[in-house]
Coordinates of C-alpha atoms in Angstrom, one line a residue:
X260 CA 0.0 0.0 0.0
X261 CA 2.8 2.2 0.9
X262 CA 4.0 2.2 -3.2
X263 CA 0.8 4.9 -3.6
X264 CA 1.3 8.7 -2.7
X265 CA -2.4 8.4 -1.5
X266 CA -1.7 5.6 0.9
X267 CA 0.9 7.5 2.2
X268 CA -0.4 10.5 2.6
X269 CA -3.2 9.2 3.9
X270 CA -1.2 7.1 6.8
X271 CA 0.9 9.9 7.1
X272 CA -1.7 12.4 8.4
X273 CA -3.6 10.5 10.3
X274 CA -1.1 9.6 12.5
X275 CA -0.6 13.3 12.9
X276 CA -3.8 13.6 13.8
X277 CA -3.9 10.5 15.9
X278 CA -1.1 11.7 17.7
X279 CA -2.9 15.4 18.6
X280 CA -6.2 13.4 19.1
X281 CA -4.8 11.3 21.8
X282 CA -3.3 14.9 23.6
X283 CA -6.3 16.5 22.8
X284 CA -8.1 13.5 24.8
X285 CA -5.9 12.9 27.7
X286 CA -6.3 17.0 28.7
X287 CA -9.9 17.3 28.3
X288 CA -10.1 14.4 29.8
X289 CA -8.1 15.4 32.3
X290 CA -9.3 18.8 32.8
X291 CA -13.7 17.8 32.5
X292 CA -12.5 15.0 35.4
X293 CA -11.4 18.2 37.3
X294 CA -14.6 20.2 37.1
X295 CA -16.9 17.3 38.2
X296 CA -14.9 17.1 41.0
X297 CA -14.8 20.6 41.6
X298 CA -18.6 20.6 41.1
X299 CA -18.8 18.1 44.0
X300 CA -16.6 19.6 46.3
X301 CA -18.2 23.1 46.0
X302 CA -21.5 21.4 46.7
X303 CA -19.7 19.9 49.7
X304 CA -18.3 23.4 50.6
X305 CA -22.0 24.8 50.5
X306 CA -23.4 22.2 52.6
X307 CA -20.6 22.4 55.1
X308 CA -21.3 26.0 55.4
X309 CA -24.9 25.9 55.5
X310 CA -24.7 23.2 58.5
X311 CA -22.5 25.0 60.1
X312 CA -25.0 28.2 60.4
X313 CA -27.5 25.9 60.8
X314 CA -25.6 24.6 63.7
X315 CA -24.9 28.0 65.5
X316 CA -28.7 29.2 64.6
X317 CA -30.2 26.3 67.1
X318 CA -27.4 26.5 69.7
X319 CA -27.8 30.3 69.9
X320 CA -31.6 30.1 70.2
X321 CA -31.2 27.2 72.9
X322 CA -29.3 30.3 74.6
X323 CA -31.6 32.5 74.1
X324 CA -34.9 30.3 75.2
X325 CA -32.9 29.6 78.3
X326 CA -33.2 25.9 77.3
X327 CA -29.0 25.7 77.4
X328 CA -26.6 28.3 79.2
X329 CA -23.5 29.3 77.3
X330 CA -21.2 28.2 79.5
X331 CA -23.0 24.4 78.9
X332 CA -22.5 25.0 75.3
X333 CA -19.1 25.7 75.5
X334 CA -18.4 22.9 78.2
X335 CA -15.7 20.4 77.8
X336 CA -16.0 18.5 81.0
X337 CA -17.7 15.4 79.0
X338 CA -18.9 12.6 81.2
X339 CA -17.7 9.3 80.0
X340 CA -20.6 6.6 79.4
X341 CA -19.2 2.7 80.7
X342 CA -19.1 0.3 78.8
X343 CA -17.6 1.3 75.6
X344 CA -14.1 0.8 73.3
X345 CA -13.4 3.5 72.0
X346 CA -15.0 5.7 74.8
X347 CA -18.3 7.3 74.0
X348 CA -19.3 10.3 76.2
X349 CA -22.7 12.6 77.5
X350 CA -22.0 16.7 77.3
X351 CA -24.5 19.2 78.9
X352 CA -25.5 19.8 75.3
X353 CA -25.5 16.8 73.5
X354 CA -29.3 15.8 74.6
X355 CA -30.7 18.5 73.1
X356 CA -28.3 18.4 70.0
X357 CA -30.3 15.0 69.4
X358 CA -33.7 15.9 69.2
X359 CA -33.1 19.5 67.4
X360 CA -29.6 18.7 65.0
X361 CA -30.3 15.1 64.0
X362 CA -32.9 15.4 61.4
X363 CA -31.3 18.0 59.8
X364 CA -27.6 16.6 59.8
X365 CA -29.8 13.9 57.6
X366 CA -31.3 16.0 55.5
X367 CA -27.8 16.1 54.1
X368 CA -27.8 12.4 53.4
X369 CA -30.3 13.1 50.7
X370 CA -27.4 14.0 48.6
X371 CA -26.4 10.5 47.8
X372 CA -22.9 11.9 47.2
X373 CA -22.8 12.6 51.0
X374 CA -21.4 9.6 53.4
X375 CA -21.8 11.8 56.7
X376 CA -22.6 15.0 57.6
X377 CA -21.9 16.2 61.4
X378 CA -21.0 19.2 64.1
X379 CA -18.1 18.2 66.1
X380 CA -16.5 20.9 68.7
X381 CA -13.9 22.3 69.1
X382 CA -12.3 19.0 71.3
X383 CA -13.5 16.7 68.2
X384 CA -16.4 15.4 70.5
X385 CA -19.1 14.6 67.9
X386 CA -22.2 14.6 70.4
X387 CA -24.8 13.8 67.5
X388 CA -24.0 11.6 64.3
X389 CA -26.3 10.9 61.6
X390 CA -29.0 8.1 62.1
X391 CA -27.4 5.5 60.0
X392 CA -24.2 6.1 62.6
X393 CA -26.5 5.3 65.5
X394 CA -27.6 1.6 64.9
X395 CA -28.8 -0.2 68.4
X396 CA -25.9 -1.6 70.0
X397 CA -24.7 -5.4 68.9
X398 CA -22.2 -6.0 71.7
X399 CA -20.0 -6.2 68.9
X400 CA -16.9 -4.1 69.4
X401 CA -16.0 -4.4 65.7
X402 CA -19.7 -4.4 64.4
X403 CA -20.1 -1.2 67.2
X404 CA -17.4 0.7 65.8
X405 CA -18.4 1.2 62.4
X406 CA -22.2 0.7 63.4
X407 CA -22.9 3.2 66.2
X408 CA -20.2 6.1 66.1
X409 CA -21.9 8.7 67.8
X410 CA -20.5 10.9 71.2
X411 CA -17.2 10.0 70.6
X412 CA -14.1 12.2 70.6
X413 CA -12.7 11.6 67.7
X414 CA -8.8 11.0 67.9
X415 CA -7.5 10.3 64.3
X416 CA -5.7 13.9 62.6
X417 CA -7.9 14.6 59.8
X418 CA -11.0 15.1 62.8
X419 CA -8.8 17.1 65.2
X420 CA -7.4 19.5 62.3
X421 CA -11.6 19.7 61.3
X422 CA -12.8 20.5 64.8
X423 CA -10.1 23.0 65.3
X424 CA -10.2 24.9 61.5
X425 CA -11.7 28.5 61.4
X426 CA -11.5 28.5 57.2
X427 CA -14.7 27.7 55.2
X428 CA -14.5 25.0 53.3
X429 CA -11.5 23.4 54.9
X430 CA -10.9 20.0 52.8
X431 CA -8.9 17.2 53.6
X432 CA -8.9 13.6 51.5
X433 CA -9.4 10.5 53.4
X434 CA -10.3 6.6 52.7
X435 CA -13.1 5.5 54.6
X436 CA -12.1 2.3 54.9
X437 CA -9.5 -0.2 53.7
X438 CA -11.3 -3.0 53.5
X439 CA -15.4 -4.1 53.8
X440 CA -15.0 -7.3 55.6
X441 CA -17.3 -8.8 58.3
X442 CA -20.0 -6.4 58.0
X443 CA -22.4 -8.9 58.8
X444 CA -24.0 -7.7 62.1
X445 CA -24.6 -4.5 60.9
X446 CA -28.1 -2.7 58.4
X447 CA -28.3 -3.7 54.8
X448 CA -28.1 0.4 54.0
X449 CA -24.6 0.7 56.0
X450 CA -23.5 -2.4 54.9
X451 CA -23.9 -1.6 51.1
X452 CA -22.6 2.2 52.0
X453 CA -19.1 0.2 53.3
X454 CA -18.9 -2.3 50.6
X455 CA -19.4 0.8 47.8
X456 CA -16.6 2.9 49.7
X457 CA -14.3 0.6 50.9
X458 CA -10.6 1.6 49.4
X459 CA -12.0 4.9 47.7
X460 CA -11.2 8.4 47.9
X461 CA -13.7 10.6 49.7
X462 CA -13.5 14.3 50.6
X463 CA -13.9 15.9 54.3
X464 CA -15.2 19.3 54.5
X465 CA -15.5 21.2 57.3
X466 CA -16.7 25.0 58.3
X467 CA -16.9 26.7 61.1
X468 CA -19.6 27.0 64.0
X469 CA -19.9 30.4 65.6
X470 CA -22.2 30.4 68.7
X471 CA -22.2 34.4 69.8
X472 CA -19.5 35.2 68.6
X473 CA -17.2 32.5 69.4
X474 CA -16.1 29.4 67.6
X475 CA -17.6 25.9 68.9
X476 CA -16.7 23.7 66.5
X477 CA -17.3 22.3 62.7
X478 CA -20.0 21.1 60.3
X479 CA -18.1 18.3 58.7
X480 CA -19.4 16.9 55.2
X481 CA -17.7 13.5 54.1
X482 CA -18.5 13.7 50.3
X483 CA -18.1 10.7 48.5
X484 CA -16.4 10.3 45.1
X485 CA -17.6 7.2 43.6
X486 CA -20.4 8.1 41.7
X487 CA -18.2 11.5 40.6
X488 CA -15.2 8.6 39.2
X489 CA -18.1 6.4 37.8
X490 CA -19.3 9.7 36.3
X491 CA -15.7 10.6 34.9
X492 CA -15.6 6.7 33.3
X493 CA -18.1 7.4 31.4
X494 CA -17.2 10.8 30.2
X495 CA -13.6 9.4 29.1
X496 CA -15.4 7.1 27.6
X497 CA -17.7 9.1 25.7
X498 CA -14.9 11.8 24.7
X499 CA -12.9 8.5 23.5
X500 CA -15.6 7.3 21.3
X501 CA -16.4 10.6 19.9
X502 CA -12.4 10.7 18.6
X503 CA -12.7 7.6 17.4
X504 CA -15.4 8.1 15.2
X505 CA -13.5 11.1 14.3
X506 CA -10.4 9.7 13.6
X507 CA -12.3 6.5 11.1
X508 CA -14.2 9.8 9.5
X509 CA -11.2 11.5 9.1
X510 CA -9.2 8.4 7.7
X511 CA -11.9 7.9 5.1
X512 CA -12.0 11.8 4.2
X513 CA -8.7 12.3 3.7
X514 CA -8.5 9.2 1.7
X515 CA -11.0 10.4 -0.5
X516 CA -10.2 14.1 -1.1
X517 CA -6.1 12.7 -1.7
X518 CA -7.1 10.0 -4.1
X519 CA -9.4 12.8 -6.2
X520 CA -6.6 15.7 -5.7
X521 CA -4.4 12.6 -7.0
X522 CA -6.5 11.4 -9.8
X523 CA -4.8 13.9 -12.7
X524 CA -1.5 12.4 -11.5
X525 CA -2.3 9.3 -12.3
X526 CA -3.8 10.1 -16.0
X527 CA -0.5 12.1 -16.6
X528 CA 1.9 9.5 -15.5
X529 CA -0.3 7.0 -18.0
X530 CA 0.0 9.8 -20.6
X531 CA 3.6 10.1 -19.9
X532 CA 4.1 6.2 -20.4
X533 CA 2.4 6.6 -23.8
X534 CA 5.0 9.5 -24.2
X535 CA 7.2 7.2 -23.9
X536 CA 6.1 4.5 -26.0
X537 CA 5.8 7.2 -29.1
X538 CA 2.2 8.5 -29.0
X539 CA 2.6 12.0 -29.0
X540 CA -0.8 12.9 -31.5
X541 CA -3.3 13.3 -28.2
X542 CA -3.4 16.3 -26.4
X543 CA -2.5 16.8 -23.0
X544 CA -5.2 18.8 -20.9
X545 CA -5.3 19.1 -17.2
X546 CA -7.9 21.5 -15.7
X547 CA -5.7 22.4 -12.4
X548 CA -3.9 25.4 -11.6
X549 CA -1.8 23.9 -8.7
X550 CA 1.7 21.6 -9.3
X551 CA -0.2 19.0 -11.1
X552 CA -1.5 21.6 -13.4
X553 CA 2.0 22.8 -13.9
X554 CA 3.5 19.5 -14.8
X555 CA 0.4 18.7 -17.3
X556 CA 1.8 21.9 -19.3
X557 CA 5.4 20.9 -18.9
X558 CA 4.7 17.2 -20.4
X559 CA 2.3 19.0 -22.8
X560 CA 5.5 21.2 -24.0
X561 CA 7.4 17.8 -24.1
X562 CA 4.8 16.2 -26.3
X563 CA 5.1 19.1 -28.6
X564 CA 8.9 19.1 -28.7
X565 CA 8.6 15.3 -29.5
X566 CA 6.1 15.5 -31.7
X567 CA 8.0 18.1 -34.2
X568 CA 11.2 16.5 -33.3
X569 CA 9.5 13.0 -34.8
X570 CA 7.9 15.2 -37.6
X571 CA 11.6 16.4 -38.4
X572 CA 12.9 13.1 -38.6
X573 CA 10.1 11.6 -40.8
X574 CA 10.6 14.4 -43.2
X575 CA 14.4 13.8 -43.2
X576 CA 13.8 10.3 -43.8
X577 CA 11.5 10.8 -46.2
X578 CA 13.9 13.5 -48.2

């Protein structure tokens, strides 16, 4: 194939453009994989925030209907709670942080991006998790740990640099857990939420909580990213297709427009084989201003020069 100009121009440019396609891909690739990650860490950034007010609003009215004093909002002296590895603990504030923050730390959970969503203060203690962190006790220290994590003081470094951050938005990555083993004893729902984020990347977000003035604590959102990666599969996939079908368009196009730009070629080198052979009578007529043109009215002036050159020699011979 590669003894036709056609062929080879043909290969020739498509591997050009196979070559840019393949850059083109991995950078928009690269760079759409960035926004919807972007997208789902500024919704986390908005939710953290919004919790976080949310948070202060019902501690300052607790305040202010005398249902909680400041100082017991601010309180540190936790009371430890037997019984429990790691410890779990009772604040002066955490009873009423059950029946008035719960339901709307779950609200969050609608977002099905959205693993957790919490206020911790400024020790880490976490008085109220969501309700699918607050499954009735098994017994189970294991099954317990991942099952019912509520009013504990969290000790790991991505909670105590969350409970302590004064920043909006403060984000830190995290793995929620290595492995999904031996989650037998615990709900279907949690199960399944384990199993799905086992070994993947999520994203911890965390605002501040002012309560008059001062800072209490964090809203902390622990955004998910597996439907964002199974959302950037199947846009790599989609911008992969669409320059493949570009690529097989583009190999047939340029085929076809090189093998009609080359067609005039091809009658002149058949015309100049008949040059060669001694039929120099016919005409030759290319309608083409370009190089093929050109060379059609050189081997046309060559026919001519032949022909009177042959002319000559007949008259010669016949003299």
């Amino acid at each position: 194939m590669f003894k036709k100009i056609s062929s080879k121009v043909t290969i020739y440019v498509n591997l050009i453009l196979l070559v840019i396609m393949i850059l083109g891909t991995f950078f928009i690739c690269r760079n759409q994989s960035q926004v919807l990650e972007n997208q789902v860490l500024e919704r986390a950034r908005v939710e953290s925030i919004l919790g976080a007010k949310m948070t202060g609003m019902i501690l300052e009215e607790a305040i202010d209907n005398g249902i909680l004093s400041s100082t017991a909002v601010f309180d540190t002296n936790y009371e430890e709670i037997p019984g429990f590895n790691p410890p779990k603990y009772h604040s002066k504030y955490d009873f009423y942080l059950d029946k008035a923050l719960l339901e709307i730390e779950d609200e969050f959970l609608k977002d099905s991006s959205v693993i957790a969503a919490t206020a911790i203060d400024r020790s880490a203690y976490l008085p109220t998790h969501n309700t699918r962190f607050q499954n009735p006790l098994t017994w189970d220290e294991k099954t317990d740990q991942l099952g019912n994590r509520t009013k504990q003081i969290l000790t790991n470094e991505a909670g105590k640099k969350a409970a302590l951050n004064t920043k909006e938005g403060f984000t830190q990555k995290f793995i929620l857990l290595r492995e999904a083993n031996n989650l037998g004893g615990l709900p279907e729902e949690l199960q399944k939420l384990y199993q799905r984020e086992a070994g993947q990347d999520a994203w911890d977000v965390a605002s501040p909580i002012m309560v008059k003035g001062k800072h209490w604590g964090n809203f902390r959102v622990a955004m998910s990213m597996v439907k964002t990666n199974e959302q950037k599969n199947i846009l790599q996939l989609h911008i992969i297709s669409t320059m493949l079908v570009i690529l097989i368009v583009s190999f047939i196009a340029v085929r076809l427009i090189v093998n009609k730009s080359l067609s005039p070629l091809n009658e002149l080198t058949e015309r100049a084989s008949e040059l060669a052979d001694g039929d120099v009578d016919e005409p030759i007529k290319v309608d083409s201003k370009d190089e093929i043109g050109h060379l059609a009215d050189v081997l046309e002036r060559l026919r001519i020069s032949i022909k009177i050159a042959m002319d000559k020699l007949r008259k010669s011979s016949g003299a």
